[in-house]
mmCIF file of C-alpha atoms in Angstrom:
data_model
loop_
_atom_site.group_PDB
_atom_site.id
_atom_site.type_symbol
_atom_site.label_atom_id
_atom_site.label_comp_id
_atom_site.label_asym_id
_atom_site.label_seq_id
_atom_site.Cartn_x
_atom_site.Cartn_y
_atom_site.Cartn_z
ATOM 1 C CA UNK A 269 -40.300 -112.881 6.027
ATOM 2 C CA UNK A 270 -43.628 -111.225 7.475
ATOM 3 C CA UNK A 271 -46.626 -111.300 5.078
ATOM 4 C CA UNK A 272 -48.426 -108.152 4.438
ATOM 5 C CA UNK A 273 -52.102 -108.176 5.968
ATOM 6 C CA UNK A 274 -53.038 -104.782 5.393
ATOM 7 C CA UNK A 275 -54.837 -102.925 2.776
ATOM 8 C CA UNK A 276 -52.073 -101.276 1.507
ATOM 9 C CA UNK A 277 -50.537 -104.124 -0.806
ATOM 10 C CA UNK A 278 -52.080 -106.007 -3.925
ATOM 11 C CA UNK A 279 -52.801 -110.255 -3.308
ATOM 12 C CA UNK A 280 -50.869 -112.472 -5.696
ATOM 13 C CA UNK A 281 -53.058 -115.398 -7.012
ATOM 14 C CA UNK A 282 -51.674 -118.090 -8.854
ATOM 15 C CA UNK A 283 -53.977 -120.813 -10.429
ATOM 16 C CA UNK A 284 -52.031 -124.202 -10.840
ATOM 17 C CA UNK A 285 -52.678 -127.346 -12.505
ATOM 18 C CA UNK A 286 -50.042 -130.043 -12.543
ATOM 19 C CA UNK A 287 -47.047 -127.598 -11.654
ATOM 20 C CA UNK A 288 -43.282 -128.862 -12.757
ATOM 21 C CA UNK A 289 -40.676 -128.037 -10.049
ATOM 22 C CA UNK A 290 -40.153 -124.604 -11.646
ATOM 23 C CA UNK A 291 -43.390 -123.464 -9.463
ATOM 24 C CA UNK A 292 -41.285 -123.430 -6.587
ATOM 25 C CA UNK A 293 -38.720 -121.600 -8.179
ATOM 26 C CA UNK A 294 -41.195 -119.013 -9.147
ATOM 27 C CA UNK A 295 -42.553 -118.566 -5.377
ATOM 28 C CA UNK A 296 -39.191 -118.497 -4.180
ATOM 29 C CA UNK A 297 -38.450 -115.642 -6.273
ATOM 30 C CA UNK A 298 -41.655 -113.579 -5.482
ATOM 31 C CA UNK A 299 -40.651 -114.057 -1.636
ATOM 32 C CA UNK A 300 -37.333 -112.692 -2.178
ATOM 33 C CA UNK A 301 -38.727 -109.508 -3.687
ATOM 34 C CA UNK A 302 -42.463 -108.932 -2.123
ATOM 35 C CA UNK A 303 -44.012 -109.776 1.354
ATOM 36 C CA UNK A 304 -47.198 -109.593 -0.349
ATOM 37 C CA UNK A 305 -49.965 -112.191 0.417
ATOM 38 C CA UNK A 306 -49.672 -115.055 -2.258
ATOM 39 C CA UNK A 307 -52.749 -117.052 -2.805
ATOM 40 C CA UNK A 308 -52.292 -120.415 -4.767
ATOM 41 C CA UNK A 309 -55.478 -122.504 -6.299
ATOM 42 C CA UNK A 310 -54.495 -125.978 -6.861
ATOM 43 C CA UNK A 311 -56.699 -127.147 -9.881
ATOM 44 C CA UNK A 312 -57.343 -130.586 -8.999
ATOM 45 C CA UNK A 313 -53.370 -131.862 -9.763
ATOM 46 C CA UNK A 314 -54.059 -134.485 -7.283
ATOM 47 C CA UNK A 315 -51.702 -136.395 -5.009
ATOM 48 C CA UNK A 316 -48.691 -136.725 -7.031
ATOM 49 C CA UNK A 317 -47.977 -132.919 -6.895
ATOM 50 C CA UNK A 318 -48.650 -132.346 -3.215
ATOM 51 C CA UNK A 319 -44.693 -132.437 -2.577
ATOM 52 C CA UNK A 320 -44.786 -129.583 -4.583
ATOM 53 C CA UNK A 321 -47.735 -127.391 -3.304
ATOM 54 C CA UNK A 322 -46.413 -128.427 -0.024
ATOM 55 C CA UNK A 323 -43.061 -126.331 -0.373
ATOM 56 C CA UNK A 324 -45.270 -123.515 -1.787
ATOM 57 C CA UNK A 325 -47.396 -123.812 1.329
ATOM 58 C CA UNK A 326 -43.889 -123.709 3.440
ATOM 59 C CA UNK A 327 -43.045 -120.491 1.527
ATOM 60 C CA UNK A 328 -45.832 -118.713 3.163
ATOM 61 C CA UNK A 329 -48.255 -119.186 0.095
ATOM 62 C CA UNK A 330 -52.240 -119.715 1.161
ATOM 63 C CA UNK A 331 -52.809 -123.018 -0.844
ATOM 64 C CA UNK A 332 -56.492 -123.595 -1.742
ATOM 65 C CA UNK A 333 -57.616 -127.146 -3.388
ATOM 66 C CA UNK A 334 -60.096 -128.471 -5.689
ATOM 67 C CA UNK A 335 -60.560 -131.981 -5.464
ATOM 68 C CA UNK A 336 -60.867 -132.452 -8.836
ATOM 69 C CA UNK A 337 -59.873 -130.193 -12.162
ATOM 70 C CA UNK A 338 -62.264 -127.523 -12.685
ATOM 71 C CA UNK A 339 -60.547 -125.203 -14.802
ATOM 72 C CA UNK A 340 -58.692 -121.989 -15.018
ATOM 73 C CA UNK A 341 -61.630 -119.672 -14.628
ATOM 74 C CA UNK A 342 -62.968 -121.851 -11.573
ATOM 75 C CA UNK A 343 -59.586 -121.329 -10.051
ATOM 76 C CA UNK A 344 -59.567 -118.131 -10.400
ATOM 77 C CA UNK A 345 -63.072 -117.375 -8.993
ATOM 78 C CA UNK A 346 -61.956 -119.525 -6.035
ATOM 79 C CA UNK A 347 -59.171 -117.373 -5.443
ATOM 80 C CA UNK A 348 -62.008 -114.026 -5.941
ATOM 81 C CA UNK A 349 -63.975 -115.152 -3.234
ATOM 82 C CA UNK A 350 -61.241 -115.973 -0.987
ATOM 83 C CA UNK A 351 -59.797 -112.637 -1.384
ATOM 84 C CA UNK A 352 -62.994 -111.024 -0.825
ATOM 85 C CA UNK A 353 -63.602 -112.803 2.488
ATOM 86 C CA UNK A 354 -60.193 -112.971 4.204
ATOM 87 C CA UNK A 355 -58.601 -109.553 2.334
ATOM 88 C CA UNK A 356 -61.509 -107.547 2.377
ATOM 89 C CA UNK A 357 -59.004 -104.163 2.860
ATOM 90 C CA UNK A 358 -56.492 -104.981 -0.058
ATOM 91 C CA UNK A 359 -56.394 -103.100 -3.230
ATOM 92 C CA UNK A 360 -57.106 -105.899 -5.230
ATOM 93 C CA UNK A 361 -55.423 -109.138 -6.752
ATOM 94 C CA UNK A 362 -52.893 -109.797 -9.453
ATOM 95 C CA UNK A 363 -53.239 -112.879 -11.178
ATOM 96 C CA UNK A 364 -50.040 -114.833 -12.482
ATOM 97 C CA UNK A 365 -48.960 -118.025 -14.331
ATOM 98 C CA UNK A 366 -47.291 -120.768 -12.073
ATOM 99 C CA UNK A 367 -44.991 -121.519 -14.985
ATOM 100 C CA UNK A 368 -42.540 -119.115 -14.968
ATOM 101 C CA UNK A 369 -43.916 -117.334 -18.066
ATOM 102 C CA UNK A 370 -44.418 -114.025 -16.073
ATOM 103 C CA UNK A 371 -41.013 -111.976 -15.296
ATOM 104 C CA UNK A 372 -41.076 -111.402 -11.202
ATOM 105 C CA UNK A 373 -40.563 -107.644 -12.320
ATOM 106 C CA UNK A 374 -43.484 -107.789 -14.116
ATOM 107 C CA UNK A 375 -45.641 -109.239 -11.121
ATOM 108 C CA UNK A 376 -44.248 -106.859 -8.886
ATOM 109 C CA UNK A 377 -44.746 -103.745 -11.011
ATOM 110 C CA UNK A 378 -48.490 -104.932 -11.602
ATOM 111 C CA UNK A 379 -49.205 -104.678 -8.015
ATOM 112 C CA UNK A 380 -47.864 -101.677 -7.617
ATOM 113 C CA UNK A 381 -50.098 -100.475 -10.421
ATOM 114 C CA UNK A 382 -52.989 -101.500 -8.292
ATOM 115 C CA UNK A 383 -51.475 -99.831 -5.157
ATOM 116 C CA UNK A 384 -51.104 -96.811 -6.989
ATOM 117 C CA UNK A 385 -54.806 -96.350 -7.190
ATOM 118 C CA UNK A 386 -56.034 -98.148 -10.467
ATOM 119 C CA UNK A 387 -59.766 -98.817 -10.293
ATOM 120 C CA UNK A 388 -59.827 -100.909 -13.974
ATOM 121 C CA UNK A 389 -58.941 -103.945 -15.380
ATOM 122 C CA UNK A 390 -55.107 -104.232 -15.970
ATOM 123 C CA UNK A 391 -53.320 -106.382 -18.458
ATOM 124 C CA UNK A 392 -50.027 -107.127 -18.705
ATOM 125 C CA UNK A 393 -49.193 -107.341 -22.292
ATOM 126 C CA UNK A 394 -46.412 -109.329 -24.180
ATOM 127 C CA UNK A 395 -44.648 -108.007 -27.726
ATOM 128 C CA UNK A 396 -45.596 -110.700 -30.020
ATOM 129 C CA UNK A 397 -43.457 -110.616 -33.473
ATOM 130 C CA UNK A 398 -43.267 -113.557 -35.629
ATOM 131 C CA UNK A 399 -40.211 -116.153 -35.250
ATOM 132 C CA UNK A 400 -39.662 -114.708 -31.806
ATOM 133 C CA UNK A 401 -42.627 -116.485 -30.131
ATOM 134 C CA UNK A 402 -43.752 -120.164 -30.637
ATOM 135 C CA UNK A 403 -45.876 -120.429 -33.425
ATOM 136 C CA UNK A 404 -48.651 -121.651 -31.907
ATOM 137 C CA UNK A 405 -48.735 -118.998 -29.190
ATOM 138 C CA UNK A 406 -48.144 -116.232 -32.059
ATOM 139 C CA UNK A 407 -50.994 -117.795 -34.459
ATOM 140 C CA UNK A 408 -53.494 -118.153 -31.220
ATOM 141 C CA UNK A 409 -52.906 -114.730 -30.211
ATOM 142 C CA UNK A 410 -53.199 -113.015 -33.720
ATOM 143 C CA UNK A 411 -56.333 -114.800 -34.011
ATOM 144 C CA UNK A 412 -58.046 -113.929 -31.124
ATOM 145 C CA UNK A 413 -56.407 -110.555 -30.954
ATOM 146 C CA UNK A 414 -57.916 -109.489 -34.501
ATOM 147 C CA UNK A 415 -61.575 -111.385 -33.603
ATOM 148 C CA UNK A 416 -61.491 -109.313 -30.326
ATOM 149 C CA UNK A 417 -60.988 -106.120 -31.869
ATOM 150 C CA UNK A 418 -64.458 -106.983 -34.660
ATOM 151 C CA UNK A 419 -66.372 -108.518 -31.572
ATOM 152 C CA UNK A 420 -65.658 -105.440 -29.103
ATOM 153 C CA UNK A 421 -63.841 -102.861 -30.903
ATOM 154 C CA UNK A 422 -60.894 -103.103 -28.243
ATOM 155 C CA UNK A 423 -57.313 -103.074 -29.320
ATOM 156 C CA UNK A 424 -55.607 -106.089 -27.033
ATOM 157 C CA UNK A 425 -52.399 -106.874 -28.274
ATOM 158 C CA UNK A 426 -52.264 -109.947 -26.032
ATOM 159 C CA UNK A 427 -55.816 -111.119 -25.283
ATOM 160 C CA UNK A 428 -53.816 -114.607 -23.749
ATOM 161 C CA UNK A 429 -52.035 -112.938 -20.936
ATOM 162 C CA UNK A 430 -52.606 -114.658 -17.575
ATOM 163 C CA UNK A 431 -50.969 -111.261 -15.545
ATOM 164 C CA UNK A 432 -53.601 -109.603 -14.795
ATOM 165 C CA UNK A 433 -54.390 -106.757 -12.203
ATOM 166 C CA UNK A 434 -58.152 -106.929 -10.983
ATOM 167 C CA UNK A 435 -58.634 -104.139 -8.176
ATOM 168 C CA UNK A 436 -61.018 -104.893 -5.602
ATOM 169 C CA UNK A 437 -63.938 -102.785 -6.931
ATOM 170 C CA UNK A 438 -64.337 -104.827 -9.924
ATOM 171 C CA UNK A 439 -63.989 -108.414 -7.724
ATOM 172 C CA UNK A 440 -67.710 -108.784 -7.389
ATOM 173 C CA UNK A 441 -68.172 -108.341 -11.192
ATOM 174 C CA UNK A 442 -65.288 -110.753 -12.228
ATOM 175 C CA UNK A 443 -66.912 -113.303 -10.092
ATOM 176 C CA UNK A 444 -70.473 -113.236 -12.232
ATOM 177 C CA UNK A 445 -68.272 -113.537 -15.551
ATOM 178 C CA UNK A 446 -69.654 -116.803 -17.264
ATOM 179 C CA UNK A 447 -66.777 -119.330 -17.902
ATOM 180 C CA UNK A 448 -65.262 -121.889 -15.827
ATOM 181 C CA UNK A 449 -61.990 -123.085 -18.201
ATOM 182 C CA UNK A 450 -59.636 -120.999 -20.258
ATOM 183 C CA UNK A 451 -62.660 -119.072 -21.965
ATOM 184 C CA UNK A 452 -63.227 -117.247 -18.489
ATOM 185 C CA UNK A 453 -60.119 -115.167 -19.623
ATOM 186 C CA UNK A 454 -61.560 -114.170 -22.770
ATOM 187 C CA UNK A 455 -64.971 -113.524 -21.427
ATOM 188 C CA UNK A 456 -63.280 -110.826 -18.870
ATOM 189 C CA UNK A 457 -62.505 -108.735 -21.757
ATOM 190 C CA UNK A 458 -65.414 -109.726 -23.871
ATOM 191 C CA UNK A 459 -67.605 -108.369 -21.102
ATOM 192 C CA UNK A 460 -65.719 -105.343 -20.366
ATOM 193 C CA UNK A 461 -68.284 -102.846 -21.953
ATOM 194 C CA UNK A 462 -71.367 -104.162 -20.634
ATOM 195 C CA UNK A 463 -69.507 -104.145 -17.383
ATOM 196 C CA UNK A 464 -68.442 -100.562 -18.089
ATOM 197 C CA UNK A 465 -64.980 -101.529 -16.614
ATOM 198 C CA UNK A 466 -61.843 -99.250 -17.909
ATOM 199 C CA UNK A 467 -58.799 -101.392 -19.548
ATOM 200 C CA UNK A 468 -55.435 -100.422 -18.916
ATOM 201 C CA UNK A 469 -52.409 -102.030 -20.436
ATOM 202 C CA UNK A 470 -48.998 -102.125 -19.623
ATOM 203 C CA UNK A 471 -45.825 -103.992 -21.424
ATOM 204 C CA UNK A 472 -44.241 -106.919 -19.669
ATOM 205 C CA UNK A 473 -41.183 -109.208 -20.545
ATOM 206 C CA UNK A 474 -41.939 -112.228 -23.340
ATOM 207 C CA UNK A 475 -40.892 -115.518 -21.999
ATOM 208 C CA UNK A 476 -41.873 -118.684 -23.235
ATOM 209 C CA UNK A 477 -40.329 -121.487 -21.035
ATOM 210 C CA UNK A 478 -39.835 -124.895 -23.509
ATOM 211 C CA UNK A 479 -41.233 -123.019 -26.301
ATOM 212 C CA UNK A 480 -44.676 -122.419 -24.179
ATOM 213 C CA UNK A 481 -44.979 -126.699 -24.651
ATOM 214 C CA UNK A 482 -47.188 -127.146 -21.652
ATOM 215 C CA UNK A 483 -50.010 -124.360 -22.434
ATOM 216 C CA UNK A 484 -53.161 -125.156 -22.362
ATOM 217 C CA UNK A 485 -54.251 -122.491 -24.695
ATOM 218 C CA UNK A 486 -56.499 -124.145 -27.737
ATOM 219 C CA UNK A 487 -56.265 -121.773 -30.837
ATOM 220 C CA UNK A 488 -59.241 -123.011 -32.525
ATOM 221 C CA UNK A 489 -61.694 -123.573 -29.687
ATOM 222 C CA UNK A 490 -60.837 -120.212 -28.110
ATOM 223 C CA UNK A 491 -60.762 -118.368 -31.184
ATOM 224 C CA UNK A 492 -64.462 -119.263 -31.620
ATOM 225 C CA UNK A 493 -64.993 -117.815 -28.101
ATOM 226 C CA UNK A 494 -64.632 -114.867 -29.912
ATOM 227 C CA UNK A 495 -66.402 -115.407 -33.214
ATOM 228 C CA UNK A 496 -69.225 -116.096 -31.089
ATOM 229 C CA UNK A 497 -69.644 -112.345 -30.550
ATOM 230 C CA UNK A 498 -69.672 -111.615 -33.993
ATOM 231 C CA UNK A 499 -71.816 -114.961 -35.109
ATOM 232 C CA UNK A 500 -74.682 -113.495 -32.616
ATOM 233 C CA UNK A 501 -74.768 -110.321 -33.876
ATOM 234 C CA UNK A 502 -74.923 -111.640 -37.407
ATOM 235 C CA UNK A 503 -77.590 -113.758 -36.312
ATOM 236 C CA UNK A 504 -79.830 -110.971 -34.426
ATOM 237 C CA UNK A 505 -79.529 -109.280 -37.590
ATOM 238 C CA UNK A 506 -80.411 -111.919 -39.511
ATOM 239 C CA UNK A 507 -83.907 -112.110 -37.591
ATOM 240 C CA UNK A 508 -84.661 -108.662 -37.888
ATOM 241 C CA UNK A 509 -83.794 -108.899 -41.390
ATOM 242 C CA UNK A 510 -86.141 -111.781 -41.563
ATOM 243 C CA UNK A 511 -89.061 -110.180 -39.764
ATOM 244 C CA UNK A 512 -88.409 -106.826 -42.379
ATOM 245 C CA UNK A 513 -88.324 -108.519 -45.443
ATOM 246 C CA UNK A 514 -91.253 -110.797 -44.755
ATOM 247 C CA UNK A 515 -93.413 -107.573 -43.398
ATOM 248 C CA UNK A 516 -92.147 -105.602 -46.475
ATOM 249 C CA UNK A 517 -93.084 -108.452 -49.010
ATOM 250 C CA UNK A 518 -96.691 -109.166 -47.043
ATOM 251 C CA UNK A 519 -97.415 -105.359 -47.023
ATOM 252 C CA UNK A 520 -96.710 -105.250 -50.691
ATOM 253 C CA UNK A 521 -98.881 -108.235 -51.253
ATOM 254 C CA UNK A 522 -101.789 -107.449 -49.235
ATOM 255 C CA UNK A 523 -101.831 -103.673 -48.506
ATOM 256 C CA UNK A 524 -100.069 -102.091 -51.158
ATOM 257 C CA UNK A 525 -100.371 -104.250 -54.350
ATOM 258 C CA UNK A 526 -102.348 -101.766 -56.257
ATOM 259 C CA UNK A 527 -100.592 -98.600 -55.136
ATOM 260 C CA UNK A 528 -98.489 -96.714 -56.675
ATOM 261 C CA UNK A 529 -94.708 -96.852 -56.679
ATOM 262 C CA UNK A 530 -94.166 -94.150 -54.114
ATOM 263 C CA UNK A 531 -95.720 -96.470 -51.236
ATOM 264 C CA UNK A 532 -92.607 -98.444 -51.688
ATOM 265 C CA UNK A 533 -91.293 -96.229 -49.079
ATOM 266 C CA UNK A 534 -94.331 -96.176 -46.836
ATOM 267 C CA UNK A 535 -93.878 -100.071 -46.752
ATOM 268 C CA UNK A 536 -90.125 -100.112 -46.004
ATOM 269 C CA UNK A 537 -90.511 -97.427 -43.258
ATOM 270 C CA UNK A 538 -93.467 -99.662 -41.661
ATOM 271 C CA UNK A 539 -91.117 -102.727 -41.875
ATOM 272 C CA UNK A 540 -88.127 -101.070 -40.479
ATOM 273 C CA UNK A 541 -89.770 -99.907 -37.396
ATOM 274 C CA UNK A 542 -90.888 -103.394 -36.462
ATOM 275 C CA UNK A 543 -87.517 -104.986 -37.208
ATOM 276 C CA UNK A 544 -85.676 -101.954 -35.582
ATOM 277 C CA UNK A 545 -87.486 -103.089 -32.047
ATOM 278 C CA UNK A 546 -86.431 -106.714 -32.659
ATOM 279 C CA UNK A 547 -82.841 -105.455 -33.893
ATOM 280 C CA UNK A 548 -82.261 -103.068 -30.804
ATOM 281 C CA UNK A 549 -83.924 -105.785 -27.889
ATOM 282 C CA UNK A 550 -81.425 -108.750 -29.203
ATOM 283 C CA UNK A 551 -78.407 -106.075 -29.569
ATOM 284 C CA UNK A 552 -78.849 -105.042 -26.487
ATOM 285 C CA UNK A 553 -79.840 -107.861 -24.242
ATOM 286 C CA UNK A 554 -77.998 -110.697 -26.071
ATOM 287 C CA UNK A 555 -75.162 -109.679 -28.089
ATOM 288 C CA UNK A 556 -73.354 -106.737 -26.402
ATOM 289 C CA UNK A 557 -75.195 -107.044 -23.117
ATOM 290 C CA UNK A 558 -75.212 -103.562 -22.401
ATOM 291 C CA UNK A 559 -76.528 -101.878 -19.020
ATOM 292 C CA UNK A 560 -77.063 -98.237 -20.170
ATOM 293 C CA UNK A 561 -80.564 -98.428 -21.773
ATOM 294 C CA UNK A 562 -81.385 -95.143 -22.016
ATOM 295 C CA UNK A 563 -77.759 -94.058 -23.625
ATOM 296 C CA UNK A 564 -78.295 -97.022 -25.591
ATOM 297 C CA UNK A 565 -81.600 -96.438 -26.884
ATOM 298 C CA UNK A 566 -80.696 -92.553 -27.856
ATOM 299 C CA UNK A 567 -77.764 -93.522 -30.065
ATOM 300 C CA UNK A 568 -79.581 -96.571 -31.309
ATOM 301 C CA UNK A 569 -82.573 -94.309 -32.408
ATOM 302 C CA UNK A 570 -80.017 -92.136 -34.458
ATOM 303 C CA UNK A 571 -78.516 -94.738 -36.118
ATOM 304 C CA UNK A 572 -82.113 -96.652 -36.729
ATOM 305 C CA UNK A 573 -83.235 -93.453 -37.858
ATOM 306 C CA UNK A 574 -80.503 -93.115 -40.616
ATOM 307 C CA UNK A 575 -80.716 -96.840 -41.954
ATOM 308 C CA UNK A 576 -84.249 -96.626 -42.406
ATOM 309 C CA UNK A 577 -83.835 -93.439 -44.411
ATOM 310 C CA UNK A 578 -81.073 -94.760 -46.409
ATOM 311 C CA UNK A 579 -82.879 -98.177 -46.858
ATOM 312 C CA UNK A 580 -85.953 -96.786 -47.949
ATOM 313 C CA UNK A 581 -84.024 -93.970 -50.354
ATOM 314 C CA UNK A 582 -81.883 -96.724 -52.169
ATOM 315 C CA UNK A 583 -84.466 -99.038 -52.448
ATOM 316 C CA UNK A 584 -86.670 -96.119 -54.266
ATOM 317 C CA UNK A 585 -83.443 -95.322 -56.214
ATOM 318 C CA UNK A 586 -82.687 -99.070 -57.473
ATOM 319 C CA UNK A 587 -86.381 -99.912 -58.075
ATOM 320 C CA UNK A 588 -86.150 -97.292 -61.151
ATOM 321 C CA UNK A 589 -83.242 -99.072 -62.392
ATOM 322 C CA UNK A 590 -83.941 -102.782 -61.379
ATOM 323 C CA UNK A 591 -87.814 -102.869 -60.727
ATOM 324 C CA UNK A 592 -87.761 -105.977 -58.454
ATOM 325 C CA UNK A 593 -88.369 -104.245 -54.828
ATOM 326 C CA UNK A 594 -88.020 -107.426 -52.420
ATOM 327 C CA UNK A 595 -84.583 -108.510 -53.698
ATOM 328 C CA UNK A 596 -83.636 -105.159 -54.354
ATOM 329 C CA UNK A 597 -84.216 -104.204 -50.400
ATOM 330 C CA UNK A 598 -82.046 -107.536 -49.451
ATOM 331 C CA UNK A 599 -79.067 -106.194 -51.655
ATOM 332 C CA UNK A 600 -79.528 -102.959 -49.834
ATOM 333 C CA UNK A 601 -79.907 -103.851 -46.216
ATOM 334 C CA UNK A 602 -76.800 -106.444 -46.895
ATOM 335 C CA UNK A 603 -74.364 -103.144 -47.510
ATOM 336 C CA UNK A 604 -76.018 -101.814 -44.366
ATOM 337 C CA UNK A 605 -75.693 -104.249 -42.156
ATOM 338 C CA UNK A 606 -71.788 -104.333 -42.327
ATOM 339 C CA UNK A 607 -71.714 -100.597 -41.641
ATOM 340 C CA UNK A 608 -74.297 -100.895 -38.895
ATOM 341 C CA UNK A 609 -72.271 -103.764 -36.957
ATOM 342 C CA UNK A 610 -69.263 -101.217 -36.989
ATOM 343 C CA UNK A 611 -71.375 -98.128 -35.694
ATOM 344 C CA UNK A 612 -73.119 -100.339 -33.213
ATOM 345 C CA UNK A 613 -69.847 -101.801 -31.753
ATOM 346 C CA UNK A 614 -68.112 -98.430 -31.563
ATOM 347 C CA UNK A 615 -70.880 -95.624 -30.809
ATOM 348 C CA UNK A 616 -73.828 -97.566 -29.783
ATOM 349 C CA UNK A 617 -73.203 -100.354 -27.262
ATOM 350 C CA UNK A 618 -70.091 -98.388 -26.746
ATOM 351 C CA UNK A 619 -67.074 -99.252 -24.270
ATOM 352 C CA UNK A 620 -65.074 -97.078 -22.136
ATOM 353 C CA UNK A 621 -61.646 -96.247 -24.008
ATOM 354 C CA UNK A 622 -59.061 -98.181 -23.158
ATOM 355 C CA UNK A 623 -55.600 -96.942 -21.821
ATOM 356 C CA UNK A 624 -52.155 -97.866 -22.490
ATOM 357 C CA UNK A 625 -49.482 -97.015 -20.614
ATOM 358 C CA UNK A 626 -45.818 -97.421 -21.497
ATOM 359 C CA UNK A 627 -44.415 -97.755 -17.995
#
């Protein structure tokens, strides 16, 4: 079969580490229905697996080799570099796993989606139902899916999917996403907002060979990668809250200690102005890593103004009942913190709305 070398097709990319004989079957099935280029990355599998990779190469795949195991993320980045250099006119690349977990029809359909002109990241999402998939995969995906929603605002029913479509336009950005192992695929999702890349999801078949015993996914470790975004927001908020409360207390003990009750409002506003600058800088550059500074600043200013009015107003109101301004301020700001996270995630440092194609 003649391998397509023009820009009309996507390149199929398969990272593989210590694959089974089933990989050969997968490659043969791809070749039966598609002439698209296939790039395989042997991620340091070793000499005992060279027979398998040799047969895959005989079927027309380009086999790239890592001398040692560097991780799935590193393998995908190697493939990205190769596709950019050797297939610069291609529409992009489709990533698939070597273990037969992806139906050949779904791999081909993913390629067709890119070839139809899709310019955002495309995910092939499976239908996870309890009892229909291995428990390890069900719970791992459930945890990461919910935490991805909490961390980014994106509803992604299958965060672990290895079947993805990456159009050529986003390959440079994907090459710079952090992570060398499994976390790379998670980071790809977490960074969509800051990279301003649209997300499209298409349904695919749910296949688990051997109850997915060969998976390298670690539910606890990889879920923590998603928790990290929320924890970073919490640390950012804790830092700015510390600045807010300490400055508020300092103003009460020095400048306003003999002033009227009404100066609680002024002390609260001054402290919030300083802490707001700290909070915006941390969230914009560290937590959400947004590049739309001007737009972020406008939206944050609106949110900040509302928060400042609420904080000062509630402080004044509650202080009439509980005349202990510092603990009251802490209590009020904790309540505001929860709403602030949800609003900043959805509106301030916002992600372009994902699309779901039921095709």
